PDB file of C-alpha atoms and ligand atoms in Angstrom:
ATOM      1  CA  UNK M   1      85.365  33.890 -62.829  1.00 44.00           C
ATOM      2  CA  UNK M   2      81.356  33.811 -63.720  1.00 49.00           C
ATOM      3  CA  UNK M   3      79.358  36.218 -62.129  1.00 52.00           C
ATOM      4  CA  UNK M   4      77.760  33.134 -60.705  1.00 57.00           C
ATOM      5  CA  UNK M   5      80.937  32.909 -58.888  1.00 63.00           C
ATOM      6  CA  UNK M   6      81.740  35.700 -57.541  1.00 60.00           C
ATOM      7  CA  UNK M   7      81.486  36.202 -53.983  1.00 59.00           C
ATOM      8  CA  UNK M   8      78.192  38.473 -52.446  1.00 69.00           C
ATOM      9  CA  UNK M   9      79.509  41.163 -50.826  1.00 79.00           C
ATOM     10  CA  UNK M  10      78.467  41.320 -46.865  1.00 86.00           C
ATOM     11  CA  UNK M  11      75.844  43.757 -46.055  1.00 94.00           C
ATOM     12  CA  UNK M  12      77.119  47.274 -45.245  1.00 96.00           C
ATOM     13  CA  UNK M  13      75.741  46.666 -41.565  1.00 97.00           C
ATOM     14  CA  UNK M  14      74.442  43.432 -40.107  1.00 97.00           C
ATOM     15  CA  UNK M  15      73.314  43.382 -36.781  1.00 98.00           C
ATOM     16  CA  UNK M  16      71.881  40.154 -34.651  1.00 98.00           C
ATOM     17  CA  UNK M  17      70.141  40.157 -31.399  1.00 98.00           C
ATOM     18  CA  UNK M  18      71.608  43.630 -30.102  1.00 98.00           C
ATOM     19  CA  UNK M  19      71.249  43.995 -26.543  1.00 98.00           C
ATOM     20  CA  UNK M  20      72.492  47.428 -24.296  1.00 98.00           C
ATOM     21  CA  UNK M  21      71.962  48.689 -21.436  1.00 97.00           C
ATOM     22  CA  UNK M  22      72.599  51.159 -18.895  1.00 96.00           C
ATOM     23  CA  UNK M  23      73.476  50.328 -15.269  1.00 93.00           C
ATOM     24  CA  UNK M  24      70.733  47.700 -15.712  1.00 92.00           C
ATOM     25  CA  UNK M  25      68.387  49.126 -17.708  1.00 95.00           C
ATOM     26  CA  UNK M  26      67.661  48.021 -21.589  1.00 96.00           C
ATOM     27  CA  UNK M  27      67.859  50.834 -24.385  1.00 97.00           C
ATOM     28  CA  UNK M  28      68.686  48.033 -26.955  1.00 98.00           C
ATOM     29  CA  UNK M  29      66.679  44.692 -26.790  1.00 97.00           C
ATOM     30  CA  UNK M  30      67.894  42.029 -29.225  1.00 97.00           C
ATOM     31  CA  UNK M  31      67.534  44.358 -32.423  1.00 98.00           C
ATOM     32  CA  UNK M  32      68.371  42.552 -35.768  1.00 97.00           C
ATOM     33  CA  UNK M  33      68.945  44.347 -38.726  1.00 97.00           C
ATOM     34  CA  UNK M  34      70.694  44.376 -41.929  1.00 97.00           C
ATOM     35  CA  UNK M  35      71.326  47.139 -44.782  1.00 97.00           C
ATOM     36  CA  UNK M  36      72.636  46.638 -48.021  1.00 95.00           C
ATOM     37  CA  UNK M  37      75.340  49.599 -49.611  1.00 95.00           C
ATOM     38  CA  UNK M  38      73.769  52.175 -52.092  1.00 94.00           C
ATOM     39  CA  UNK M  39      71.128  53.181 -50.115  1.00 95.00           C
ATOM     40  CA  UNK M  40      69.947  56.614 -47.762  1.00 95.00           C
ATOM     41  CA  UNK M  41      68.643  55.022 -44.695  1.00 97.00           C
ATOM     42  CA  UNK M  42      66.536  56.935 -42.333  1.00 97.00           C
ATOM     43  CA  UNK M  43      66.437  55.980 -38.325  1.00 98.00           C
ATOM     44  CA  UNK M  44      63.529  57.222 -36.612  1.00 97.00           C
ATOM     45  CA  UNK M  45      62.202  56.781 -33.128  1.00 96.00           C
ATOM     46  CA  UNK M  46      60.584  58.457 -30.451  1.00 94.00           C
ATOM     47  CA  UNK M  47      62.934  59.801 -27.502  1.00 94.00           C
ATOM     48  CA  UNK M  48      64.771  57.240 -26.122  1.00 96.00           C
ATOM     49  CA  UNK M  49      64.081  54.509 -28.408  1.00 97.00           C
ATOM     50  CA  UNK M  50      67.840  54.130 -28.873  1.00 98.00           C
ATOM     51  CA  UNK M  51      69.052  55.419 -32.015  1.00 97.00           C
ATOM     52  CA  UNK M  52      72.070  57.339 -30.781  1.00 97.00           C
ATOM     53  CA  UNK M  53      73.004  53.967 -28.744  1.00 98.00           C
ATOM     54  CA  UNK M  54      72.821  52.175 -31.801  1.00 98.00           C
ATOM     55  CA  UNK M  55      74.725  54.629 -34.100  1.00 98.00           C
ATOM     56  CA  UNK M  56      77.425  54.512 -31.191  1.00 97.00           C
ATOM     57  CA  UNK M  57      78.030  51.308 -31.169  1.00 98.00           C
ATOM     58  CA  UNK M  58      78.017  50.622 -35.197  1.00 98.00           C
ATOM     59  CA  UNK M  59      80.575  53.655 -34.904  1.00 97.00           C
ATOM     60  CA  UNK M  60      82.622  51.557 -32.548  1.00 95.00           C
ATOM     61  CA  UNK M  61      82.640  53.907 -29.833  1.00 94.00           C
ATOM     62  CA  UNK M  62      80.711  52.641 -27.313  1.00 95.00           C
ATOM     63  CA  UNK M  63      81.448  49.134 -25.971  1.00 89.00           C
ATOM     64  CA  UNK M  64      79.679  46.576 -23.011  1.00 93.00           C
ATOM     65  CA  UNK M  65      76.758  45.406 -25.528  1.00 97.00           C
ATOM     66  CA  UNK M  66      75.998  41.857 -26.140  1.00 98.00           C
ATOM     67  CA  UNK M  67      74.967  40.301 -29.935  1.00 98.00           C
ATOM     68  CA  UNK M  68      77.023  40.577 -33.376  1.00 97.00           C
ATOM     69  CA  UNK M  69      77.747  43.882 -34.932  1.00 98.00           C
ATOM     70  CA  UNK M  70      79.243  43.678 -38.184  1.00 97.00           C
ATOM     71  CA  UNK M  71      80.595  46.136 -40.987  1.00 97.00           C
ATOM     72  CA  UNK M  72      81.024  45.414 -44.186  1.00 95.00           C
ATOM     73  CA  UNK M  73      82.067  41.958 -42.521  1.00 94.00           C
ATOM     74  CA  UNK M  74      83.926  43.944 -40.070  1.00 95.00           C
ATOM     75  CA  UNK M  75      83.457  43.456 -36.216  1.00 95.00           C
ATOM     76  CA  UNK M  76      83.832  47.041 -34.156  1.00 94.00           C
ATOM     77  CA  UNK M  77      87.227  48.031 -34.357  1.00 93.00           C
ATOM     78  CA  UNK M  78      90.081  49.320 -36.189  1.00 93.00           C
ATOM     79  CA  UNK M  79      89.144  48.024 -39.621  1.00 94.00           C
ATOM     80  CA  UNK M  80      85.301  48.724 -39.131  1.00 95.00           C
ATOM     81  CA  UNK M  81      86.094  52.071 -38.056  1.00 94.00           C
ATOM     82  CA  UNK M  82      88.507  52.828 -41.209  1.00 95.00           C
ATOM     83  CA  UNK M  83      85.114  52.513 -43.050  1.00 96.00           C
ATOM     84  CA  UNK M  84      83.157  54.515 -41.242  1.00 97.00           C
ATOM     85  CA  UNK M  85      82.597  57.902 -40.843  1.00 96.00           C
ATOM     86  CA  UNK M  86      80.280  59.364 -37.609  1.00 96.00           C
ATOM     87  CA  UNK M  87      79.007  62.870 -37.155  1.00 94.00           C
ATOM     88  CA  UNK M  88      77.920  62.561 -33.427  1.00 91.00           C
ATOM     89  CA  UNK M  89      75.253  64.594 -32.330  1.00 83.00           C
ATOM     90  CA  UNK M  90      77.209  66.757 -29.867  1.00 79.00           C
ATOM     91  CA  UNK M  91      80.061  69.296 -31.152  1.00 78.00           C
ATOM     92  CA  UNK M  92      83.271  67.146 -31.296  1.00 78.00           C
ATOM     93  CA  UNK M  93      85.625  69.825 -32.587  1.00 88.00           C
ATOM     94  CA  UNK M  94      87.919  72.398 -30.224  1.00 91.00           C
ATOM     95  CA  UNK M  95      86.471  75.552 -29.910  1.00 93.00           C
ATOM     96  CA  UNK M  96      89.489  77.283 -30.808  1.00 95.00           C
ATOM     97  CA  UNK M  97      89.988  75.620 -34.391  1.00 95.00           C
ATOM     98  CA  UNK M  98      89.087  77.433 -37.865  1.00 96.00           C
ATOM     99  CA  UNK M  99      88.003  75.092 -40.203  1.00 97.00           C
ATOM    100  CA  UNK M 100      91.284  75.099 -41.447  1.00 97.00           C
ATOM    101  CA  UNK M 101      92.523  73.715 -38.658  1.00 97.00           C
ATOM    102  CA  UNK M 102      89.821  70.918 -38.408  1.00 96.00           C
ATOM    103  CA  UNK M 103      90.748  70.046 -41.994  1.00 97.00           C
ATOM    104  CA  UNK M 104      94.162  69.247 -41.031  1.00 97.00           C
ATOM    105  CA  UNK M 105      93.281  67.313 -37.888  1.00 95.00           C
ATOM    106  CA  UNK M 106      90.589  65.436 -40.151  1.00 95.00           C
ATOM    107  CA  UNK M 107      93.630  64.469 -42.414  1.00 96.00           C
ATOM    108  CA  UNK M 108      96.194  63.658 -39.830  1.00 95.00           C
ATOM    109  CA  UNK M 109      92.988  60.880 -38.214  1.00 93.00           C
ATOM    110  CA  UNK M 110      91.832  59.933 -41.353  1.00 94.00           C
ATOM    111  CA  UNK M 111      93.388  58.028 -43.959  1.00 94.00           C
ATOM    112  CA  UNK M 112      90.119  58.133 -46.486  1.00 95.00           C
ATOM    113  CA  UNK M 113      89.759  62.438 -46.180  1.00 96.00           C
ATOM    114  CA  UNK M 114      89.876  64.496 -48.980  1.00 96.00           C
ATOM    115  CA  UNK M 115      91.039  68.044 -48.385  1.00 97.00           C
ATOM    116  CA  UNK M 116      90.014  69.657 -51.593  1.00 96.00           C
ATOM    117  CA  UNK M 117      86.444  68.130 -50.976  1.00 94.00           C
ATOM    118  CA  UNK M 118      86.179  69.358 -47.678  1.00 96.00           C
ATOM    119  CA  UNK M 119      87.161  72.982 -48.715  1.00 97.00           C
ATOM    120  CA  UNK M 120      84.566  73.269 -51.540  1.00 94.00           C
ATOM    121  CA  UNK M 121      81.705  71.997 -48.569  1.00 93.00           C
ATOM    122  CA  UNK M 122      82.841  75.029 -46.493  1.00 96.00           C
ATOM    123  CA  UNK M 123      82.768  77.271 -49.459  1.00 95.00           C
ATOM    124  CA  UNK M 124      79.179  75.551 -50.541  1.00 91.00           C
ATOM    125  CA  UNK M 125      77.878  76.023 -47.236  1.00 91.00           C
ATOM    126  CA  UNK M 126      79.485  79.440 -46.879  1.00 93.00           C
ATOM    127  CA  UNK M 127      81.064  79.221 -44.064  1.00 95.00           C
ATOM    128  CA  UNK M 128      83.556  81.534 -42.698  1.00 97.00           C
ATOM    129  CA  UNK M 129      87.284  80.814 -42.884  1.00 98.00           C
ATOM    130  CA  UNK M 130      88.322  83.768 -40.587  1.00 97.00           C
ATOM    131  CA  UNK M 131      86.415  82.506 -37.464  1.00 97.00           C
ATOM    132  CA  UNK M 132      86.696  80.201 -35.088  1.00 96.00           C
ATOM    133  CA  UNK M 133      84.000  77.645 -33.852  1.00 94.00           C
ATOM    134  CA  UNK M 134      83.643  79.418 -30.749  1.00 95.00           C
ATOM    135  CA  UNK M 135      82.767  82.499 -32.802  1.00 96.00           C
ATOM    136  CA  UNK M 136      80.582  80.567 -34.997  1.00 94.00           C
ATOM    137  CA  UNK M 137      76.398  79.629 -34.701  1.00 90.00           C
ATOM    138  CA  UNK M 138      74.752  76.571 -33.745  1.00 86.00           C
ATOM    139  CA  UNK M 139      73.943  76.067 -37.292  1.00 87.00           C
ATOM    140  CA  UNK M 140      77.424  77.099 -38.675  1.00 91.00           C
ATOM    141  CA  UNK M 141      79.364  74.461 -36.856  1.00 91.00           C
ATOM    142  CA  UNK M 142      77.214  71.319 -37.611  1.00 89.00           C
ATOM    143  CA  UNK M 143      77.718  72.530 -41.552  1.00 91.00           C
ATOM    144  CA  UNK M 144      81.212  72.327 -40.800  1.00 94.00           C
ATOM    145  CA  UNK M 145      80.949  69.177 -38.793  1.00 93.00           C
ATOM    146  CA  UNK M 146      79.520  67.696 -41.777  1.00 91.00           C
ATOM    147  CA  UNK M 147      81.589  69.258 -44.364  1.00 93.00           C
ATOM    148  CA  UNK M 148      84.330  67.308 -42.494  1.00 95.00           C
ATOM    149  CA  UNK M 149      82.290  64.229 -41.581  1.00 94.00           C
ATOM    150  CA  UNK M 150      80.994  64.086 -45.929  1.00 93.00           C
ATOM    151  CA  UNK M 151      84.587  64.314 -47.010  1.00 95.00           C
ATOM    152  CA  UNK M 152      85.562  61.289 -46.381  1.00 95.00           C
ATOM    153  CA  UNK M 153      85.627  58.125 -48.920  1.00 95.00           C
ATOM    154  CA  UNK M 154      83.750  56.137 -46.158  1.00 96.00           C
ATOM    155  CA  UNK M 155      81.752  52.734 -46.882  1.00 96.00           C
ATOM    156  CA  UNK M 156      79.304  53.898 -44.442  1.00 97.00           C
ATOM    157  CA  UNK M 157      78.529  57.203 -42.841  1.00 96.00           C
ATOM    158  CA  UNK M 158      76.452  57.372 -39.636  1.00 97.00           C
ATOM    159  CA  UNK M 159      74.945  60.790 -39.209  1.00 95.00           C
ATOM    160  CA  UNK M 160      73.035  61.378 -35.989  1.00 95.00           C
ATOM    161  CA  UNK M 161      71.023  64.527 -36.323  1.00 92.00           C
ATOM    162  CA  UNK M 162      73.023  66.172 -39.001  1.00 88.00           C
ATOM    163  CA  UNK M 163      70.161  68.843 -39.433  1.00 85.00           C
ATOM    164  CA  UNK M 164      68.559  69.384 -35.388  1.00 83.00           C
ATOM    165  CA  UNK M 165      69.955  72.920 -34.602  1.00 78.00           C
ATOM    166  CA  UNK M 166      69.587  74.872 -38.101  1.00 83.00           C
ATOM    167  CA  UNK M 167      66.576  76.815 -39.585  1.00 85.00           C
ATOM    168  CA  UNK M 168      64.202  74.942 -42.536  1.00 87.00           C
ATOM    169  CA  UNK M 169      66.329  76.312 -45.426  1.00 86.00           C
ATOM    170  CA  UNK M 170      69.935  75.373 -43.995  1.00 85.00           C
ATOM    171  CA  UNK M 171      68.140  72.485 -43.372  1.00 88.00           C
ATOM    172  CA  UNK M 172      67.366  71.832 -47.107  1.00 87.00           C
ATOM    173  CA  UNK M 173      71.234  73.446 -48.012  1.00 86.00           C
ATOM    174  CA  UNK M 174      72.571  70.839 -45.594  1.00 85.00           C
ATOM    175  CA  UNK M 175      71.013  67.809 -47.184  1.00 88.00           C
ATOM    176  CA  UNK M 176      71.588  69.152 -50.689  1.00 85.00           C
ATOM    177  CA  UNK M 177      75.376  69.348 -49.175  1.00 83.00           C
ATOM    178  CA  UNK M 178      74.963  65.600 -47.729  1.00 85.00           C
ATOM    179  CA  UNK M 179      73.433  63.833 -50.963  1.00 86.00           C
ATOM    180  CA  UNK M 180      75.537  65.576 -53.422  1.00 83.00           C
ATOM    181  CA  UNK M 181      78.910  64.342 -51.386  1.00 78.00           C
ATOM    182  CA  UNK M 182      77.412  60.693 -51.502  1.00 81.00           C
ATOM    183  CA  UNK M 183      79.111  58.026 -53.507  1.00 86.00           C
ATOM    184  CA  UNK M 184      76.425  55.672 -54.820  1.00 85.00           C
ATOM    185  CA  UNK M 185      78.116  52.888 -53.369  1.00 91.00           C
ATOM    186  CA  UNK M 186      78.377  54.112 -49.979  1.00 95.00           C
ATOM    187  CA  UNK M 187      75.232  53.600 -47.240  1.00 96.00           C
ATOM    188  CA  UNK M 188      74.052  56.530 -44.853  1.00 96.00           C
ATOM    189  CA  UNK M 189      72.667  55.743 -41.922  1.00 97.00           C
ATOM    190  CA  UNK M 190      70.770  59.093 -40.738  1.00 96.00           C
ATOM    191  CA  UNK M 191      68.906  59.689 -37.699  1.00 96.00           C
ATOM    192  CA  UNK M 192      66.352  62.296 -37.362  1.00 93.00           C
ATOM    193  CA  UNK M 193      63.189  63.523 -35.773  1.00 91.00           C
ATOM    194  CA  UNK M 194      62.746  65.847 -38.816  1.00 91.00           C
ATOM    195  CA  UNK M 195      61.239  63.374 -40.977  1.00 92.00           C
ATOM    196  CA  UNK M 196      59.447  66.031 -43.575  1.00 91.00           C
ATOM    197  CA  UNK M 197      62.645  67.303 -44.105  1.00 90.00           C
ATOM    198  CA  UNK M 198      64.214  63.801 -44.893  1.00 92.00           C
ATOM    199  CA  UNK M 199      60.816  62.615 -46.515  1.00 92.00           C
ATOM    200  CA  UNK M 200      62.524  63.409 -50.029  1.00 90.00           C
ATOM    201  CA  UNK M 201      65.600  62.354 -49.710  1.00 92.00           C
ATOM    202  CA  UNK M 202      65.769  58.464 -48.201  1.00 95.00           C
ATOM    203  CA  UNK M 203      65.288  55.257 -49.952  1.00 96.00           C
ATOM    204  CA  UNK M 204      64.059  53.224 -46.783  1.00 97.00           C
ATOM    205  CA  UNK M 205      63.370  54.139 -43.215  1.00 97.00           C
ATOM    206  CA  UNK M 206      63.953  51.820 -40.075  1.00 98.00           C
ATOM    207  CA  UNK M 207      61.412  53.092 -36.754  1.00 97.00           C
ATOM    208  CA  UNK M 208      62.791  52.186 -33.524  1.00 98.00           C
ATOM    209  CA  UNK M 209      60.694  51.403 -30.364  1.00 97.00           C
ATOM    210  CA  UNK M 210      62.064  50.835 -26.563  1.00 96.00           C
ATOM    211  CA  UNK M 211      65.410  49.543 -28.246  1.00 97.00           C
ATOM    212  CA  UNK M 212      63.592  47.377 -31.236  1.00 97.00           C
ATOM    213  CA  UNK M 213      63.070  47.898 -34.567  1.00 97.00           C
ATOM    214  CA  UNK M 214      59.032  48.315 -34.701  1.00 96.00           C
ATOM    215  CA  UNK M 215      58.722  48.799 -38.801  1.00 95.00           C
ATOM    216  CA  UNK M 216      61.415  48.817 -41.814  1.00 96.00           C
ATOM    217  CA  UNK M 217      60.966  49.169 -45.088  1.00 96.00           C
ATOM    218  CA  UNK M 218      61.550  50.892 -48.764  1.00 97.00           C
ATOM    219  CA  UNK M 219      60.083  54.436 -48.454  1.00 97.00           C
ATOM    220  CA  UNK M 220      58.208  53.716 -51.511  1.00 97.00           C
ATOM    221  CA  UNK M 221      56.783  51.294 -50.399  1.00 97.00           C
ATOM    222  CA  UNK M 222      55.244  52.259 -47.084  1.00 96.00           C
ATOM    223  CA  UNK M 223      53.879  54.946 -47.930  1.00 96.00           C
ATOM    224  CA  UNK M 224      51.765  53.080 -50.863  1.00 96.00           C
ATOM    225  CA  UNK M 225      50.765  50.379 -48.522  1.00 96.00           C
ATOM    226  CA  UNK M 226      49.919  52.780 -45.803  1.00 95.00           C
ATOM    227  CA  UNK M 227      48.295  55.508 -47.943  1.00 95.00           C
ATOM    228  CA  UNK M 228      50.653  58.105 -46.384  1.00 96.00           C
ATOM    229  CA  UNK M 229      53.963  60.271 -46.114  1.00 96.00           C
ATOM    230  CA  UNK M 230      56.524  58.838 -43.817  1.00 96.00           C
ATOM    231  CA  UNK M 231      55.588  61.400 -41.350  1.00 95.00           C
ATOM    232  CA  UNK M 232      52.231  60.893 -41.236  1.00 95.00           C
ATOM    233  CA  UNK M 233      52.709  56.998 -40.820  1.00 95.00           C
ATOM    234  CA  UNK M 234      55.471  57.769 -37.977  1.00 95.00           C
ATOM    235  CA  UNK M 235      52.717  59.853 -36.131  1.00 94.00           C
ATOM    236  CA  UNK M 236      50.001  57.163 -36.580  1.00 93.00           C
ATOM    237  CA  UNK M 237      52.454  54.443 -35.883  1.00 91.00           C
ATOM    238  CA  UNK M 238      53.746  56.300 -32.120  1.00 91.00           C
ATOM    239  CA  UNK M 239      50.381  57.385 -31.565  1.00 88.00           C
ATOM    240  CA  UNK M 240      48.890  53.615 -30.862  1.00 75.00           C
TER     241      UNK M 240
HETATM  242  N1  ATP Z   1      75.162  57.478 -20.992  1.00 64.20           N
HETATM  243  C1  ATP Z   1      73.980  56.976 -20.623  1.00 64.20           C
HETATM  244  N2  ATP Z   1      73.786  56.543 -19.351  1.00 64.20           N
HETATM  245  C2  ATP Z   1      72.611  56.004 -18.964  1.00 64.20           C
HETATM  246  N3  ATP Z   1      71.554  55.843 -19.767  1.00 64.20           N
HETATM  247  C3  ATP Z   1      71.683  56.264 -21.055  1.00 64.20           C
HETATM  248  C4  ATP Z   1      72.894  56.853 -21.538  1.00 64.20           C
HETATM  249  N4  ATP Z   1      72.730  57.163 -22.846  1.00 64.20           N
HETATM  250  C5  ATP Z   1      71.461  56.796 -23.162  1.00 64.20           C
HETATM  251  N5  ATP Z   1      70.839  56.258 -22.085  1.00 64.20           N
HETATM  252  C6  ATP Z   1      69.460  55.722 -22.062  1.00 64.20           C
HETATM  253  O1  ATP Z   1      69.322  54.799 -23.125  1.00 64.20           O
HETATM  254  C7  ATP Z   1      68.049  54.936 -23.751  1.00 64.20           C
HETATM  255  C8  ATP Z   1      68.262  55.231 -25.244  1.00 64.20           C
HETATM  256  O2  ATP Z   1      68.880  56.504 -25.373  1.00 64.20           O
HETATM  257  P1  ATP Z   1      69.356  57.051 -26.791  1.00 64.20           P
HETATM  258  O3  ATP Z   1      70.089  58.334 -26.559  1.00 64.20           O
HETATM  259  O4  ATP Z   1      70.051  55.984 -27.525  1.00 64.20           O
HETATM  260  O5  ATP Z   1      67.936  57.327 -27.494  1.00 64.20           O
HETATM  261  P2  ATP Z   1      67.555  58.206 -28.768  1.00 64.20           P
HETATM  262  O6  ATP Z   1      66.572  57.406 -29.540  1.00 64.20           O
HETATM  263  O7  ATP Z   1      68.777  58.664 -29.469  1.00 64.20           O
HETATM  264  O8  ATP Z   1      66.804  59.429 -28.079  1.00 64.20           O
HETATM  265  P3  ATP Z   1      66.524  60.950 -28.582  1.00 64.20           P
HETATM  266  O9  ATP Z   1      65.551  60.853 -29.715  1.00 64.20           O
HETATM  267  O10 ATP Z   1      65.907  61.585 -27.370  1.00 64.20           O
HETATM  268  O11 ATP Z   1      67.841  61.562 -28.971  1.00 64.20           O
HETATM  269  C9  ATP Z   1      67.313  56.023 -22.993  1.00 64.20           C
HETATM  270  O12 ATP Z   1      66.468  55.401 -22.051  1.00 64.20           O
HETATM  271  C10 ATP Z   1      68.405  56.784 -22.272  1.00 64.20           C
HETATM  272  O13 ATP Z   1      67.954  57.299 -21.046  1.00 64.20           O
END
């Protein structure tokens, strides 16, 4: 076969004319969007704006929404969800487990989940072995939360606020942690209010308003057309 002829791979998420809402009341209003693979993708928005809807729903967890979601050509289900890994923002992990004892419930779930991987993020992040979550920080459990949610061959990995609840340098160790468990193939979807902290690390940004997507585009590329960081251009953008 030519390379002429050989089929384009689907986009690692295409969405169409998303709507949600909540008893009535719209946090997703016909959003369209579509990401290609190989890419860090940052979702930013002001409160509300529905970026943890949307992350839900691309993670197949949420249902009652109107449009076409699809990954990797995948509608939300079984097979979409097989190439997808989510770190939620809340803690999703019992209180009582070491993270041994996530590891092997992240094995037994997931098909895709490297131990060995998943070990060396919890010795990178140096985290303690001997301790349960319940014993462990704020900042100590969403490392492990995304050792577990990194070690996994995924297609795409949805991370909603990996890096909310630690201090500025776990902050950078957690994203050093994140980008050097990436395959370049792979697309993360991260949201994040901490956009200086992200500034560095993603390729193109999408800003959600009231459910829509207000601006998208190659990092690079807004910040040369708007003559400033990503952060400043978010605060100009959600001040008008
Ligand atoms: N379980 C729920 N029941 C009712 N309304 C909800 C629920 N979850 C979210 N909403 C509403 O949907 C809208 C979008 O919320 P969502 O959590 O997706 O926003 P967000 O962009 O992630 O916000 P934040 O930046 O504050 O985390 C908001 O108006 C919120 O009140």
């Amino acid at each position: 076969m030519t390379e002429q002829h050989l089929p384009a791979s689907p986009p690692a998420i295409e969405v169409r004319g998303l709507s949600k809402a909540y008893r009535g009341r719209p946090a997703l209003l016909n959003l369209t969007l579509s990401l290609q693979p190989g890419q860090i993708v940052g979702l930013m928005g002001d409160n509300g704006s529905g970026k943890t809807t949307l992350l839900k729903i691309l993670a197949g967890v949420l249902a009652d929404w109107q449009g076409s979601v699809r990954i990797a050509g995948h509608a939300p289900g079984p097979q979409s969800k097989a190439l997808v890994s989510f770190l939620p923002d809340a803690s999703f992990l019992p209180d009582h487990h070491k993270p041994e004892d996530s590891i092997a419930q992240y094995a037994r779930f997931h098909a895709d989940f490297d131990r060995a991987k998943a070990r060396e993020m919890v010795d990178f992040f140096g985290l303690p072995w001997d301790r349960s979550l319940k014993e462990m920080s704020k900042g100590m459990r969403e490392k492990l939360q995304v050792s577990l949610a990194m070690s996994r061959r995924a297609h795409v990995y949805l991370l909603d606020e990996p890096i909310s609840g630690v201090d500025p340098a776990s902050r950078d160790v957690i994203l050093r942690g994140i980008i050097s468990n990436f395959a370049d193939d792979a697309l993360m979807f991260v949201s994040t209010h901490l956009i200086q902290d992200v500034e560095s690390i993603v390729d193109s940004v999408v800003f959600l308003r009231a459910g829509q997507v207000l601006l998208q585009g190659a990092a690079d590329d807004l910040r040369a057309e708007h003559g400033t960081s990503l952060d400043g251009l978010f605060r100009k953008v959600y001040a008008a």
